Amino acid sequence: MRHTSTTFSPHCRRSTNSILQRGRLASIAASLLCLAVISPPSLAAENGDDDPLSFINRPIHGFNRIADRFALRPLAWVYRQVTPKPLRNSVGNFFGNLKQPVAAANHILQGDAEAAGKTVLRFVTNTTLGLAGLMDVASEFGIEDQPTDLGLTLAAWGVDSGPYLVLPLLGPSTVRDAPAWLTQRAADPARDLEIAEGDGDLALTSLQVVNGRAGAYEIINEVLYNSADSYAAVKVSYLQRRRRQAGQIELPDLFEDEEFWEDEQWDEEEGEETGGTESTRSQE
Amino acid sequence: MTPMRRLAACCWAISLALLLAFAPTRSFASTEEAAEFVKSAWQEFLQLAPQLTGDADADSALLSPYLQDRAYLDRIARFAVGRSWREMTPDQRSRFKGAVLDLMSRLFARRLVDITTPRYELVRTVDAARQGFIVVTRLWSEENDPIEVEWRVIPNKQGDLKVVDFTVEGISMLVNYRGEISALLEQNDGDIDAVIEHIESQSGR
């Protein structure tokens, strides 16, 4: 039996099938999460840059890239052409708003009461004044988004990111983030709001994915199709972003090889460029 | 205080004053100067922006001299390739720097082609001691939302400020180049010529 309910109430029923599926997913996710948490330190890369799973990651990345090139990117391109920017923003706002309760819970788990409070306030404001989250009224009131997730909560608890992992169709992740994402998705109360089921649920998920791809159209194209090594570019970009989201901001150390920088060659080569930095400088 | 002690104290004070006056600090520049440098670099770019056509080769050729002037290509190239720089011949180094410059020019041409509005906002400037300055700006385009760009600037040996990195959406250009070059070196068993050829072919040189 196919449900096509479009009600938007937290008290709606769930189909038994759906509950069983989610329960199964949650248990798988929990197992994976346990695996990630109890992984010995040797499995977890020291700084997240090691890539012991590259032998499997690279083929999956290749598959994802093909899927993007021939399916997601064209869809996102068409979507951008046929939908005005305000509509795309509203769709993004709506899905973003649904994530706020889980974000608030994660802020609490991270011990950040202020961020949790702001997130709850943001959710209430956008759900009421912002027409069920379609409009981001909260930002206009200065209540900025405080995005977080279970992966970042684990990071706050000191769980290492572990090796880099590429998931089929879902893209870049890590041994810590992938099970955390699955767990969070299974436990997300927003899924209990029966906006749609069956084909409707699939359509909403597809809309969310296409809208997300369209929103980051240029930057994803840049990393996937214009880099010297797209696998490395996606990996480094993803790990950098996650570290930054986890508050681990690190500046690349330009002086890491101090002895070398200070050797005599430095002065000889300084300014000797492939097209004339020196000449440009001397014109100043 | 005896005259000898007074003289000694006077000598110390003069020495200290001279030391402070001529001390070679890293801060050939201040945070204000770093912010001003970034602003002028952005204004210079805006003068070039109307000439960008969307043609990768033409735009790259247009931006290349600008980047040679404003970016610290030596440091960028050396950081990107890491310790392999030691084993590279002068010719390889020169070619590699050329390839990196080309990568950067094309990146700029693609990413900034639609940013033509002069709206610019300085968010903050951070003094990162010997690692330079981080100048955080917000830039606007006609179509998209404003983007926050972090410019990392550092004085070169002559004391001129130069850009060494850009970070957009938490992604550093320098770290990405390092990661990509490192992966390419690994795939090519450390053969830097193969890496340079790969980058050159990628950018259509």
XYZ file of C-alpha atoms in Angstrom, chain B residues 51-163:
113
model
C 38.052 42.384 -19.567
C 37.383 38.778 -18.559
C 35.557 37.056 -21.383
C 34.890 33.567 -20.047
C 37.486 32.135 -22.432
C 39.866 30.173 -20.181
C 43.046 30.802 -22.201
C 42.463 34.512 -22.721
C 41.386 35.125 -19.133
C 44.305 33.150 -17.779
C 46.742 35.190 -19.918
C 45.135 38.376 -18.643
C 45.350 37.406 -14.980
C 48.789 35.842 -15.060
C 50.823 39.102 -14.763
C 48.485 40.307 -12.020
C 49.034 37.147 -10.001
C 52.780 37.234 -10.611
C 52.795 40.673 -9.070
C 50.427 40.095 -6.163
C 50.991 36.435 -5.247
C 54.058 34.947 -3.600
C 54.598 32.316 -6.245
C 57.886 31.025 -4.825
C 56.324 30.121 -1.522
C 53.148 28.771 -3.042
C 55.071 26.469 -5.388
C 57.487 25.324 -2.696
C 54.728 24.594 -0.230
C 52.652 22.790 -2.860
C 55.428 20.379 -3.778
C 56.835 20.016 -0.266
C 60.218 18.450 0.282
C 60.429 17.200 -3.286
C 61.556 20.726 -4.108
C 65.009 19.717 -2.886
C 65.405 17.119 -5.592
C 64.120 19.306 -8.399
C 66.482 20.831 -10.961
C 66.300 24.592 -11.650
C 64.505 23.817 -14.901
C 61.945 21.629 -13.145
C 61.396 24.297 -10.516
C 60.843 26.927 -13.146
C 58.402 24.724 -15.072
C 56.623 23.772 -11.888
C 56.176 27.399 -10.872
C 54.829 28.123 -14.327
C 52.355 25.246 -14.016
C 51.206 26.452 -10.587
C 50.816 30.000 -11.900
C 48.704 28.639 -14.736
C 46.547 26.650 -12.324
C 45.992 29.754 -10.212
C 45.227 31.996 -13.180
C 42.603 29.572 -14.448
C 41.130 29.131 -10.990
C 40.790 32.900 -10.631
C 39.363 33.310 -14.105
C 36.699 30.668 -13.486
C 35.769 31.618 -9.957
C 35.839 35.378 -10.201
C 34.433 35.910 -13.671
C 31.009 36.813 -12.267
C 32.293 38.956 -9.424
C 32.207 42.389 -10.925
C 30.534 44.438 -8.255
C 32.793 46.746 -6.295
C 31.081 45.848 -3.044
C 33.747 44.741 -0.619
C 33.711 44.427 3.131
C 36.627 43.918 5.466
C 35.445 41.507 8.167
C 38.596 41.284 10.274
C 42.363 41.022 10.129
C 44.321 38.550 12.206
C 48.039 38.805 12.923
C 49.346 35.228 12.769
C 52.890 36.230 13.812
C 55.520 34.735 11.518
C 52.837 32.932 9.519
C 51.654 36.264 8.150
C 48.287 37.980 8.291
C 44.823 36.619 7.645
C 42.577 39.218 6.076
C 38.948 38.104 6.053
C 36.771 39.840 3.475
C 33.261 39.475 2.131
C 32.779 39.799 -1.619
C 29.576 40.146 -3.596
C 28.600 38.991 -7.044
C 25.556 39.850 -9.147
C 24.043 36.382 -9.008
C 25.230 34.551 -5.917
C 25.255 35.139 -2.195
C 28.256 36.981 -0.759
C 31.283 34.805 -0.184
C 33.767 35.090 2.632
C 37.328 34.969 1.394
C 40.338 34.730 3.683
C 43.483 36.149 2.158
C 46.726 35.095 3.741
C 49.469 37.630 3.140
C 53.084 37.597 4.166
C 56.050 39.867 3.476
C 58.700 38.557 1.089
C 62.411 39.007 1.648
C 62.178 42.553 0.348
C 59.400 43.327 2.820
C 56.708 43.603 0.132
C 53.418 42.024 1.122
C 52.321 39.139 -1.093
C 49.349 36.799 -1.100
